[in-house]
mmCIF file of C-alpha atoms in Angstrom:
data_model
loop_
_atom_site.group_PDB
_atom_site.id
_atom_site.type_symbol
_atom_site.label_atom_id
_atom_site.label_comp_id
_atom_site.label_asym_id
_atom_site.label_seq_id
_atom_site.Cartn_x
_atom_site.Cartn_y
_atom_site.Cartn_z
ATOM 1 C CA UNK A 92 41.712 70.276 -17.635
ATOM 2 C CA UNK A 93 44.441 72.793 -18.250
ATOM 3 C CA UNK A 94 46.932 73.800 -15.989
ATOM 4 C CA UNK A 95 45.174 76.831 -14.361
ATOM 5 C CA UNK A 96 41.578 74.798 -13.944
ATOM 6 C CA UNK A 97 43.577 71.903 -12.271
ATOM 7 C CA UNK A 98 45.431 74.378 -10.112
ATOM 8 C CA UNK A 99 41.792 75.412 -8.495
ATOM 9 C CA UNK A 100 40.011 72.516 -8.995
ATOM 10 C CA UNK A 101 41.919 69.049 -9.131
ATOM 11 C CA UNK A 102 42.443 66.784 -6.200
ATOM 12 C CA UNK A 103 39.887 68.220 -4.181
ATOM 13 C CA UNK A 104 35.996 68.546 -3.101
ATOM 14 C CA UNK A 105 33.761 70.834 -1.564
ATOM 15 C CA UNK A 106 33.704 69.706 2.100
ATOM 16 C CA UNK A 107 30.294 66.314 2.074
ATOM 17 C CA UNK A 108 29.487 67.860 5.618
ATOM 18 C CA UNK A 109 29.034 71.095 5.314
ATOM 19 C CA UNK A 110 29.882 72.098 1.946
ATOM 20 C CA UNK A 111 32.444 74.495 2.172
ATOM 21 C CA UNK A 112 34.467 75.075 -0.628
ATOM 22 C CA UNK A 113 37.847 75.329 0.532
ATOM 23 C CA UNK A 114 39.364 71.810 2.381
ATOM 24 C CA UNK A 115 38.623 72.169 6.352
ATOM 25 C CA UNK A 116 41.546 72.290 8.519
ATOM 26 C CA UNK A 117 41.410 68.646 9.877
ATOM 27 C CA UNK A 118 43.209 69.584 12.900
ATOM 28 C CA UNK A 119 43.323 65.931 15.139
ATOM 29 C CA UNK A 120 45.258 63.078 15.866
ATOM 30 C CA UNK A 121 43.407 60.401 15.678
ATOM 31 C CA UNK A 122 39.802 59.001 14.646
ATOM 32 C CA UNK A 123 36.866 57.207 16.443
ATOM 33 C CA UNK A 124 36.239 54.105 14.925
ATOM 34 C CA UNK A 125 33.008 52.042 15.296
ATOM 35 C CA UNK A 126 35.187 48.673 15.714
ATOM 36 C CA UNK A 127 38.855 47.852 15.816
ATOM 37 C CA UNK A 128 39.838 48.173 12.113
ATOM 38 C CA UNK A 129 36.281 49.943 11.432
ATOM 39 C CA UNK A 130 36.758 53.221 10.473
ATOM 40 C CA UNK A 131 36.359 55.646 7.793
ATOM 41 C CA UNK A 132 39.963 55.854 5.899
ATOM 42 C CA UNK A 133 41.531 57.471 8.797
ATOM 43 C CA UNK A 134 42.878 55.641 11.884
ATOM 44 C CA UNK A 135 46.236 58.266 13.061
ATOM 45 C CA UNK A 136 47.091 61.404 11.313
ATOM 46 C CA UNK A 137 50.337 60.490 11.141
ATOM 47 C CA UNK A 138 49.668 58.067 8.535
ATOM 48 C CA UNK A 139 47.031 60.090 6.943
ATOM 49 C CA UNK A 140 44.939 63.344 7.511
ATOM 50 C CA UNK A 141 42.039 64.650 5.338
ATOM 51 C CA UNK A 142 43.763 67.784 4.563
ATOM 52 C CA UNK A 143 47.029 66.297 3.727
ATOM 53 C CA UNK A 144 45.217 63.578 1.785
ATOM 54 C CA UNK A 145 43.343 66.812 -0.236
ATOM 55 C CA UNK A 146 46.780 68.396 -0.935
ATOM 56 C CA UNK A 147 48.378 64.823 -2.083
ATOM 57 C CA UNK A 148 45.967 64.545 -4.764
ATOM 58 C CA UNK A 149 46.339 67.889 -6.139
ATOM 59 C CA UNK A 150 49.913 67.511 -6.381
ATOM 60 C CA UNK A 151 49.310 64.242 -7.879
ATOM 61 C CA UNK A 152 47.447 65.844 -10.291
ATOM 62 C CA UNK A 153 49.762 69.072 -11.424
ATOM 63 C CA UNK A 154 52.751 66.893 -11.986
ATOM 64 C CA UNK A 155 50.776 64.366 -14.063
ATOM 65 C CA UNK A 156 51.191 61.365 -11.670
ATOM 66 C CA UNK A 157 48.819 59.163 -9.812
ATOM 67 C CA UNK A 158 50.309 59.261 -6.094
ATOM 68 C CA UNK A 159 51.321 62.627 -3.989
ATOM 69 C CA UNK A 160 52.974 62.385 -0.452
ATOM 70 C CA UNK A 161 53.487 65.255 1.947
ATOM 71 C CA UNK A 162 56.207 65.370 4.243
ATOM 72 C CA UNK A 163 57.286 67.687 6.926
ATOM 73 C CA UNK A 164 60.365 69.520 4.899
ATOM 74 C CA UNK A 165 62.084 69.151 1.657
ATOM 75 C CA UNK A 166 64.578 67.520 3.417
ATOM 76 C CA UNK A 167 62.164 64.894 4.855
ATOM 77 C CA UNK A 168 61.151 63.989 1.491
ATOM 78 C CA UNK A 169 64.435 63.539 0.303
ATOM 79 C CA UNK A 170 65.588 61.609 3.393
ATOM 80 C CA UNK A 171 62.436 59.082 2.272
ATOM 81 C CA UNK A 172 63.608 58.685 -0.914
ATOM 82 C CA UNK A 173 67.725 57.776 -0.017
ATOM 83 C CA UNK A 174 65.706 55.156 2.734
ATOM 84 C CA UNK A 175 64.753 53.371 -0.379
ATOM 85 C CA UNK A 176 68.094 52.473 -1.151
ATOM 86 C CA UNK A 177 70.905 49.604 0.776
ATOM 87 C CA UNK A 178 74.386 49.934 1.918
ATOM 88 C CA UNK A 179 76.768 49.395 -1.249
ATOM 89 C CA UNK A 180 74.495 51.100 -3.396
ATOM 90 C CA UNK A 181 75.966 53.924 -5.503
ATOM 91 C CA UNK A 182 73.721 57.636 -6.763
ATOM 92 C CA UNK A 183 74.726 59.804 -9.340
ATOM 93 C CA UNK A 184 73.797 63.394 -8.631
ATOM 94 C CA UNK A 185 74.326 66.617 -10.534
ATOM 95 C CA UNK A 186 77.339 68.415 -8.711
ATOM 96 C CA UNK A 187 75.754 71.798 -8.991
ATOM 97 C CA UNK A 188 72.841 71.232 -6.527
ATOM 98 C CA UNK A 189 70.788 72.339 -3.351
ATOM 99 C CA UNK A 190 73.522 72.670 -0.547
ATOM 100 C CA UNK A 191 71.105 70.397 2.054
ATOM 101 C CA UNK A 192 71.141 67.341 -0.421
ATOM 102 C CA UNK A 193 74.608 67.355 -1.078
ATOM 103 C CA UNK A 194 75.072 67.418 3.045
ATOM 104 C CA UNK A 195 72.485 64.817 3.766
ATOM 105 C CA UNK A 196 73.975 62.517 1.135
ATOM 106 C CA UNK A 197 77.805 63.239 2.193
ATOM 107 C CA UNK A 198 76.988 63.456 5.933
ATOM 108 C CA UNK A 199 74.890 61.233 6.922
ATOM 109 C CA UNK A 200 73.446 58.606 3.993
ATOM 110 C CA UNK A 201 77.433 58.012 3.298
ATOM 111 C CA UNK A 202 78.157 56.954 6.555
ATOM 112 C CA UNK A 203 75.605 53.766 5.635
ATOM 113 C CA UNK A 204 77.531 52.856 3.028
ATOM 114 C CA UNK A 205 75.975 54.653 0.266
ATOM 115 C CA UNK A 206 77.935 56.071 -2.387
ATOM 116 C CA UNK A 207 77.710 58.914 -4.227
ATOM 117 C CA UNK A 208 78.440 60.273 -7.179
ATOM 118 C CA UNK A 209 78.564 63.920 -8.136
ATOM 119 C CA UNK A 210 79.479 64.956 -11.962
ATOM 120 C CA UNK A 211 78.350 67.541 -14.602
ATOM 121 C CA UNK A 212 74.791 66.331 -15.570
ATOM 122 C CA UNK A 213 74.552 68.744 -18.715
ATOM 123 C CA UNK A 214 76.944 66.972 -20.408
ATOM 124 C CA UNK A 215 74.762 62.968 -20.166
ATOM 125 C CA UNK A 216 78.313 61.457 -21.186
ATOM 126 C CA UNK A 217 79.327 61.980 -17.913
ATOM 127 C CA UNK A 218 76.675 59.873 -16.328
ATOM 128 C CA UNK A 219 76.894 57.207 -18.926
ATOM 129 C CA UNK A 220 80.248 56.910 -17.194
ATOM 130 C CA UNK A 221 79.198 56.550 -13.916
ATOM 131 C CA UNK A 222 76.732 53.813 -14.233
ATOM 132 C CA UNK A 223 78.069 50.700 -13.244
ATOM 133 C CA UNK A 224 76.165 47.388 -11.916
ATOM 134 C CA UNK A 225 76.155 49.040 -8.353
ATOM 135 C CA UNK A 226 73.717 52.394 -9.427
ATOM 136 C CA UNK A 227 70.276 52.380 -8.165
ATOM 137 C CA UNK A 228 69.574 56.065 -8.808
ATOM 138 C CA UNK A 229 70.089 58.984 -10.810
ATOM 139 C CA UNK A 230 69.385 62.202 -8.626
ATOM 140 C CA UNK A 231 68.750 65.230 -11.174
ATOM 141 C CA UNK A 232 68.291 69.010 -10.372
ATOM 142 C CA UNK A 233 66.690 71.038 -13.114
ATOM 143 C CA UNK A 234 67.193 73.653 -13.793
ATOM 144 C CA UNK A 235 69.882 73.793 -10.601
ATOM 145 C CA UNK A 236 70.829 75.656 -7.867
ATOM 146 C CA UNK A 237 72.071 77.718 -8.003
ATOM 147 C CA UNK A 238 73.921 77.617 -11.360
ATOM 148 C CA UNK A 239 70.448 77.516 -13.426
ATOM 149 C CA UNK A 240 72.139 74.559 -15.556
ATOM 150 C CA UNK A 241 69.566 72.242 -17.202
ATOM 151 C CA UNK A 242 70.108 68.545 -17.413
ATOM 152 C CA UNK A 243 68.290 66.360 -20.220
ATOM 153 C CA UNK A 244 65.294 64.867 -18.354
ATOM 154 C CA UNK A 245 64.320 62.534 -21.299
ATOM 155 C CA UNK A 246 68.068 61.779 -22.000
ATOM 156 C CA UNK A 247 68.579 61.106 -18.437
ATOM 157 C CA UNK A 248 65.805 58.468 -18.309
ATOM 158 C CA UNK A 249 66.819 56.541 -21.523
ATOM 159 C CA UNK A 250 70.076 56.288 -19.078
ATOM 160 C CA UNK A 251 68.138 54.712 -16.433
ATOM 161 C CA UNK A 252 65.816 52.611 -18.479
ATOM 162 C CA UNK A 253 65.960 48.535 -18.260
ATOM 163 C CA UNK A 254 69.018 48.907 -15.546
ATOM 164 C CA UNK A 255 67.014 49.555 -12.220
ATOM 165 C CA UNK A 256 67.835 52.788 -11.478
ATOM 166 C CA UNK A 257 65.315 54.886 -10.053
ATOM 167 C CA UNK A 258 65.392 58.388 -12.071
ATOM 168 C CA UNK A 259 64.526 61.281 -9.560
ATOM 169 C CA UNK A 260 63.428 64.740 -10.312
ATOM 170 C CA UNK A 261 63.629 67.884 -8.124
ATOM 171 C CA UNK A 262 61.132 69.935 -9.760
ATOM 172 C CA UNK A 263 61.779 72.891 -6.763
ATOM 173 C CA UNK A 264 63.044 75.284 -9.421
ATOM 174 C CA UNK A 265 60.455 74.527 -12.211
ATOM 175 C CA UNK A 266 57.504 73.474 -10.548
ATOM 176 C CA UNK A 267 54.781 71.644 -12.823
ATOM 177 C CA UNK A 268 53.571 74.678 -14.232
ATOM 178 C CA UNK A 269 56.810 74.995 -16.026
ATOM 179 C CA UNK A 270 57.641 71.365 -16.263
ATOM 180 C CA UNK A 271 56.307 67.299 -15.406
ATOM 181 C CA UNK A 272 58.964 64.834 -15.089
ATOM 182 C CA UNK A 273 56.888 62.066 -14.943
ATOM 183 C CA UNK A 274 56.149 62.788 -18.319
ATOM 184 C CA UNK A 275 59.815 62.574 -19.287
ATOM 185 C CA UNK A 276 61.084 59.223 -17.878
ATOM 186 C CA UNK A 277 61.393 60.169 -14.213
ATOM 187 C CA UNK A 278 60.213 57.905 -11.427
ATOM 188 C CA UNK A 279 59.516 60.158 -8.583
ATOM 189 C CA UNK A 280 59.368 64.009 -8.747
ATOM 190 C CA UNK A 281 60.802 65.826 -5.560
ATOM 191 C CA UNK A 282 59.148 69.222 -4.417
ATOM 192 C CA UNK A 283 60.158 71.695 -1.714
ATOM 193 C CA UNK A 284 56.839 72.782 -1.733
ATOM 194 C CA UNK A 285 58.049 75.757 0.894
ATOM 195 C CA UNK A 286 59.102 77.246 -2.374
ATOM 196 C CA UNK A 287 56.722 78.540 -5.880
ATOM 197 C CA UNK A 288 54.019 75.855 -4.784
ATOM 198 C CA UNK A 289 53.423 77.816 -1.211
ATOM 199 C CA UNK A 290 54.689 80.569 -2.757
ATOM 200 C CA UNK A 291 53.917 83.067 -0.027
ATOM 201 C CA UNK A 292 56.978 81.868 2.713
ATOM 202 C CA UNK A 293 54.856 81.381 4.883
ATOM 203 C CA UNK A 294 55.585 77.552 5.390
ATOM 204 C CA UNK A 295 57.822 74.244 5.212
ATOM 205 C CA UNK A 296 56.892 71.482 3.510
ATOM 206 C CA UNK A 297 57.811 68.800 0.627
ATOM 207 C CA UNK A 298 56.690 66.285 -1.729
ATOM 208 C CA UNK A 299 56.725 63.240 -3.884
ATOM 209 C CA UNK A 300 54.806 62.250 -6.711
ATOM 210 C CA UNK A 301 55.093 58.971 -8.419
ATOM 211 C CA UNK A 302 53.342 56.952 -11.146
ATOM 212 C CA UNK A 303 53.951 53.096 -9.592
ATOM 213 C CA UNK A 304 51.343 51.273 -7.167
ATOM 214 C CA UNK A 305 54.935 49.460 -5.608
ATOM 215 C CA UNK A 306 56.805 52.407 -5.798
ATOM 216 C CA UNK A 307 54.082 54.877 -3.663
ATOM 217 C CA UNK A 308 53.595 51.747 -1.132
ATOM 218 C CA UNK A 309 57.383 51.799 -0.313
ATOM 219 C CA UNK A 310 57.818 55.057 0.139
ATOM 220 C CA UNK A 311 54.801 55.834 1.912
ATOM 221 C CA UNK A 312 55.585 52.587 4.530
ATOM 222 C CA UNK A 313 58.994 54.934 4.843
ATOM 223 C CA UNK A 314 57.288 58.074 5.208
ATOM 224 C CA UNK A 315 54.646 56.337 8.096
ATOM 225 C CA UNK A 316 57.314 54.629 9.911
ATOM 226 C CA UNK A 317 59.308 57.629 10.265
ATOM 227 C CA UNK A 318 57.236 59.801 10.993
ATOM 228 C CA UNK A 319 58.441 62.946 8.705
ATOM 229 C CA UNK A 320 54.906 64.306 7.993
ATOM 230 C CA UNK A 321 53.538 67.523 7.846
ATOM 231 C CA UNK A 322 50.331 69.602 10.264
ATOM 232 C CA UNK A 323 46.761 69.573 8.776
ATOM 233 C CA UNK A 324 47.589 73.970 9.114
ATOM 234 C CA UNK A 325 50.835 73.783 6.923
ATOM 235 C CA UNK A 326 48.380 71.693 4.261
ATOM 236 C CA UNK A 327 45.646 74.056 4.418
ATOM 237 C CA UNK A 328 48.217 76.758 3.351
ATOM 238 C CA UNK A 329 49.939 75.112 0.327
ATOM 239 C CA UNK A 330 46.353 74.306 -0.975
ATOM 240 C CA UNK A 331 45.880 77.762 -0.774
ATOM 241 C CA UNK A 332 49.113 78.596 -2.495
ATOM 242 C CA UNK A 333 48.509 76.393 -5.629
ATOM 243 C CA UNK A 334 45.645 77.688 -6.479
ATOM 244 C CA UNK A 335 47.141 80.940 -7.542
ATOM 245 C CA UNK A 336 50.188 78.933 -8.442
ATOM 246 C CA UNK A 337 49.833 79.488 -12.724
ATOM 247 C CA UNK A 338 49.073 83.394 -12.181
ATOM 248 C CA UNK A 339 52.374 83.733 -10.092
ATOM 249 C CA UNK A 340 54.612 81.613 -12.030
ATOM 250 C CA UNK A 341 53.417 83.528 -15.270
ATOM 251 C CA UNK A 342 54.654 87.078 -13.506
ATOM 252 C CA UNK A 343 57.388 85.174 -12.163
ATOM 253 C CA UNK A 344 58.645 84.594 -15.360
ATOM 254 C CA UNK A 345 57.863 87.494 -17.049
ATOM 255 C CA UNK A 346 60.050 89.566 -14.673
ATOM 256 C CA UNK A 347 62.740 87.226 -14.328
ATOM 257 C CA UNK A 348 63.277 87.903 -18.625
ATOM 258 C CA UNK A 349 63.436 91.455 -17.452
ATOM 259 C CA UNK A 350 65.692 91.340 -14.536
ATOM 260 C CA UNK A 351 67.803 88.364 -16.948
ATOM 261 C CA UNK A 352 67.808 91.162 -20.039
ATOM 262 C CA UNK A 353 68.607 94.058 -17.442
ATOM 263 C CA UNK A 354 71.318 92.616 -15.808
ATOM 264 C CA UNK A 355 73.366 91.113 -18.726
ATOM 265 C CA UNK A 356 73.718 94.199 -20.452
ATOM 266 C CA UNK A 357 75.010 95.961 -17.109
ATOM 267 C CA UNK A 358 78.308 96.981 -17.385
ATOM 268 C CA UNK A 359 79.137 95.941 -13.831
ATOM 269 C CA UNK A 360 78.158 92.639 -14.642
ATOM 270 C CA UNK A 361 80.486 89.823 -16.046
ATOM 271 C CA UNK A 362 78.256 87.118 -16.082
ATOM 272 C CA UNK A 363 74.377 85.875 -15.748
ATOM 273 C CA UNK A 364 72.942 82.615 -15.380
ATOM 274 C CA UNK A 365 69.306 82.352 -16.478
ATOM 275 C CA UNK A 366 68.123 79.015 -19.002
ATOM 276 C CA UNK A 367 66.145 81.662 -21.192
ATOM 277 C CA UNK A 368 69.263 83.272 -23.004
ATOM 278 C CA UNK A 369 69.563 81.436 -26.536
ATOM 279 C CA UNK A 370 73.085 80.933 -25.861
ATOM 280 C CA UNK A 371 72.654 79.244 -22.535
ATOM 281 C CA UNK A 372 74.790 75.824 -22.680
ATOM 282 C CA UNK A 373 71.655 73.679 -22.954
ATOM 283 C CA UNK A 374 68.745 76.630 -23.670
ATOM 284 C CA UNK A 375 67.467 73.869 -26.379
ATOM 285 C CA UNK A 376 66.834 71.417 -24.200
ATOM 286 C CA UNK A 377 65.330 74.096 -21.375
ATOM 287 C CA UNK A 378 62.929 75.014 -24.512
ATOM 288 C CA UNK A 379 61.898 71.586 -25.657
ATOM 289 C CA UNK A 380 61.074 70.334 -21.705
ATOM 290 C CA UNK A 381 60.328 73.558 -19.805
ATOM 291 C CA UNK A 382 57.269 75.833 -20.959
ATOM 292 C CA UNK A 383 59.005 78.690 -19.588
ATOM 293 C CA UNK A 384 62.630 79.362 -18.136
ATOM 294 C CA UNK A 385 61.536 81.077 -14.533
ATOM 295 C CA UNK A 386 62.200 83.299 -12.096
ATOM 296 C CA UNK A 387 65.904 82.386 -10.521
ATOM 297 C CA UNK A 388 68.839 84.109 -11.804
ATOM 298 C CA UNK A 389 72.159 83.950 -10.430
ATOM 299 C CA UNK A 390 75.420 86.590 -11.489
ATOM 300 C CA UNK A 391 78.307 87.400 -10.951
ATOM 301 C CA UNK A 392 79.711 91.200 -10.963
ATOM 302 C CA UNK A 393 82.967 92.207 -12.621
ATOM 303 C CA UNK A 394 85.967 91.116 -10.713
ATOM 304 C CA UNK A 395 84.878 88.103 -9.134
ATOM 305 C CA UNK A 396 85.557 89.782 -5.659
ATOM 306 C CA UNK A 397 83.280 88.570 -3.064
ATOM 307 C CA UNK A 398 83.363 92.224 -1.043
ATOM 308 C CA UNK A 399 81.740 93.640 -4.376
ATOM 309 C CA UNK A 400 79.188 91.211 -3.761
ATOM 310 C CA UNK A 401 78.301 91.540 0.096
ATOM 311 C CA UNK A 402 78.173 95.076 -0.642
ATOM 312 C CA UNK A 403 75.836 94.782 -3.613
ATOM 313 C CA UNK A 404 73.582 92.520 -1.096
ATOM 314 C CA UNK A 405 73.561 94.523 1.644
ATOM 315 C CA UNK A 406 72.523 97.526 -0.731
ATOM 316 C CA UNK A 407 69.401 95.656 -1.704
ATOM 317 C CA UNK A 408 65.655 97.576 -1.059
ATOM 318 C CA UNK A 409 63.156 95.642 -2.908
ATOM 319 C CA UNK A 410 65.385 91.953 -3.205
ATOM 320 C CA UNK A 411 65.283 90.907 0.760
ATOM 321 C CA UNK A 412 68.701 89.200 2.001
ATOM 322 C CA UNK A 413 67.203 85.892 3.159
ATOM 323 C CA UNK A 414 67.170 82.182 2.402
ATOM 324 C CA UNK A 415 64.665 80.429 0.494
ATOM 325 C CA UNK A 416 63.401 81.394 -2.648
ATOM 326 C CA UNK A 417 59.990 81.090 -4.765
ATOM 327 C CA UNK A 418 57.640 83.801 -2.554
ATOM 328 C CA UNK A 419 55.977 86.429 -4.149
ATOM 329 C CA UNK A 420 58.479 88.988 -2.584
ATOM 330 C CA UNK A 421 61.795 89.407 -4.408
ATOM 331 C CA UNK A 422 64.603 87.390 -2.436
ATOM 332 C CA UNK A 423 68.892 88.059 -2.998
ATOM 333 C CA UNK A 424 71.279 85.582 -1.686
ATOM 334 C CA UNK A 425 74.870 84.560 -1.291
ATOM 335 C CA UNK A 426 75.093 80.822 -1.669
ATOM 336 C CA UNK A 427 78.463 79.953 -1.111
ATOM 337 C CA UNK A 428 77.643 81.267 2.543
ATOM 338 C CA UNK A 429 74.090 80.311 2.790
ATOM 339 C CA UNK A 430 71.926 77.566 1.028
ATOM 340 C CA UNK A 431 75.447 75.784 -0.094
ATOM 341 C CA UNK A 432 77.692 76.759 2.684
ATOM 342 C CA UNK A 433 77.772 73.203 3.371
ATOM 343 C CA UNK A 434 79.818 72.300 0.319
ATOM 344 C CA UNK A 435 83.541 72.294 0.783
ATOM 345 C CA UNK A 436 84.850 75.462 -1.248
ATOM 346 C CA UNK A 437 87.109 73.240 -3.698
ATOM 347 C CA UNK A 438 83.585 71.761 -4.700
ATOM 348 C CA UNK A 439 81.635 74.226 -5.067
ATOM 349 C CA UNK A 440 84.067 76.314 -7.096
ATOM 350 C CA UNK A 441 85.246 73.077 -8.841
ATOM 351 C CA UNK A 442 81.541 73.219 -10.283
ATOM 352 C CA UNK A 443 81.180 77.171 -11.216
ATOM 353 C CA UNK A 444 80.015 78.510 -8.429
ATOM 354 C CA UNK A 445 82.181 81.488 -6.775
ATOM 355 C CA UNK A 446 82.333 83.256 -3.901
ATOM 356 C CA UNK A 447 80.506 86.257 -5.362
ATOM 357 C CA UNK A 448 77.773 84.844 -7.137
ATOM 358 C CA UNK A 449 74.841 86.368 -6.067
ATOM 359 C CA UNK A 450 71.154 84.371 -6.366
ATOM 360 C CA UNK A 451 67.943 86.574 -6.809
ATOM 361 C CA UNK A 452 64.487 84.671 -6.557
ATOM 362 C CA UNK A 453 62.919 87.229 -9.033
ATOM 363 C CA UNK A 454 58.813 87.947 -7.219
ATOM 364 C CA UNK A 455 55.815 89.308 -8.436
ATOM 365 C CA UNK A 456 56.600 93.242 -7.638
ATOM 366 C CA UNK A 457 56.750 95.578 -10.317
ATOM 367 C CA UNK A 458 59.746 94.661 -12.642
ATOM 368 C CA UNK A 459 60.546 98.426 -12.885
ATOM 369 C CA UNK A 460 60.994 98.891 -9.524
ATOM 370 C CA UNK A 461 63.045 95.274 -9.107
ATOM 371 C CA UNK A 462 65.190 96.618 -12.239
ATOM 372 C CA UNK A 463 65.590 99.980 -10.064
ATOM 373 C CA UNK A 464 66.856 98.434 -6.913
ATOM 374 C CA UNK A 465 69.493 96.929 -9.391
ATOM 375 C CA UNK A 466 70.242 100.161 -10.454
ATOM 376 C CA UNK A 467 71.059 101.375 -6.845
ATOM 377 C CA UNK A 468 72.193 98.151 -5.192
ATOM 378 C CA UNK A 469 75.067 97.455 -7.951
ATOM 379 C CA UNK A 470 75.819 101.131 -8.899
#
């Protein structure tokens, strides 16, 4: 199937009851069984649910892998994944990243005796340097956030290869229509599925996807025994979402090259950060993994001053001043006081990333009316 057919179709079945088309809304706890340990697949919906179970295998099926698991946040998922690891165990992570990984890693995983390691990944030299006998993981963000750099998925997994290091992928940014890590090297692929795969903010929720029988049986013993799973409801949505997932992230993209073009030739504007420019640092290796470069663009306005930048935000019509990204309504943001607030400042600005940067999830609006409220909002 291609991408769009598997988007409607893969991973799930017109109800065997009733025959409804879209999944039902399995909304119970638990399931009668005829004898203890005689059931039908389902004993607690914890562990599993129908609907859940529905959405698992489509997302299995988008990123190319044979196992999906749901959890109840992003964060939940990525909390399963660190659980994998020991005390003395060392991670190297990208240092231009989601501000809630680098605080659950810092702040809480760290205090078990897990190190981490945070480093330019767009330059693989620097990882190279990293790895020692201790590393059991490579964490990789591409492209990131909110910087838009791209790390070498392929090059990163050559890294990893024969040493036991688990090669992770958040694929938030890309999503499978634009990229599969799997098929690159990576072990598990990470998805705040709140994001493009909902893609109508109307929910919380994340994902893993993994190739390995072991691999899936650890983490989903993890994701049982602690519980971080999501409602039958928030399922039922994200099915929903993905089926119009390749239609969005085609517009997404096609107004994100707009708004990307627009702004860099704005003579307010010192700098923009989108993969798709030719001379982006590594726009060769965004072409030769990504099938498009998407809809997140971050800039910075002339000056550097962050009071240019409130003001810009707070001028916004169209691009709403919120977090989260990836709806089909524009979104603006300010990251060094919102989705990476939780960096120290010497950090984040040790990595590129100012106090007036401004982030704009680009949506599915008109892109002359997106390229309009630019006008206005940056004068």
């Amino acid at each position: 199937m291609k991408f769009g057919t598997k988007a409607i179709h893969a991973g799930v079945e017109p109800d065997p009851t009733t025959g409804a088309i879209m999944t039902p809304i399995y909304q119970t706890s638990t399931y009668v069984q005829e004898s203890p340990g005689d059931h039908k697949g389902y004993e607690y919906s914890r562990t599993h649910n129908p609907t859940r179970t529905a959405l698992q295998n489509s997302l299995a099926a988008l990123e190319n892998g044979r196992h999906g698991l749901c959890f109840a946040s992003g964060m939940a998922a990525t909390d399963t994944i660190i659980k994998l690891l020991q005390p003395g165990d060392e991670v190297i992570s990208t240092n231009d990243l989601y501000g809630g990984s680098y605080r659950i890693f810092t702040k809480i995983f760290q205090n078990y005796g897990i190190k981490f390691h945070f480093t330019d990944m767009s330059d693989l030299t620097n990882v190279e340097a990293l790895v020692n006998e201790k590393t059991r993981m490579i964490w990789v963000e591409t492209p990131t956030n909110p910087l838009l750099n791209i790390i070498d998925i392929k090059g990163c997994a050559a890294i990893a290869k024969d040493k036991d290091i688990l090669l992770v992928v958040d694929n938030t940014f890309a999503t499978p229509y634009l990229q599969t890590p799997l098929d690159l090297g990576a072990d598990i692929v990470t998805l705040s599925l709140t994001k493009y795969m909902a893609g109508h903010s109307d929910v919380v929720m994340g994902a893993l996807v993994v190739q390995d029988d072991d691999l899936v049986q650890r983490l989903a013993f993890i994701q049982n025994s602690c519980g971080g799973t999501p409602g039958p409801q928030d399922c039922f949505l994200v099915l929903r979402g993905i089926k119009t997932l390749h239609i969005r992230m085609e517009r997404h993209c096609q107004n994100g090259r707009q708004v990307a073009e627009y702004l860099r030739q704005h003579p307010k504007v010192e700098k923009v950060f989108w993969p798709g420019f030719e001379d982006h640092r590594n726009h060769s290796i965004a072409r030769e993994q990504m099938r498009d470069f998407g809809g997140m663009i971050s800039f910075v306005l002339k000056g550097d001053r962050k009071e240019d930048a409130i003001k810009t935000l707070e001028r916004f019509r169209y691009f709403s001043l919120a977090e989260s990204l990836g709806g089909v309504e524009s979104l603006c943001g300010h990251p060094a006081s919102m989705t990476h607030a939780s960096i120290p400042a010497e950090e984040r600005l040790k990595a590129g990333l100012s106090d007036s940067l401004i982030r704009l999830s680009v949506g599915i609006e008109d892109a002359e009316d997106l390229i309009a409220d630019l006008e206005q909002a940056i004068g």
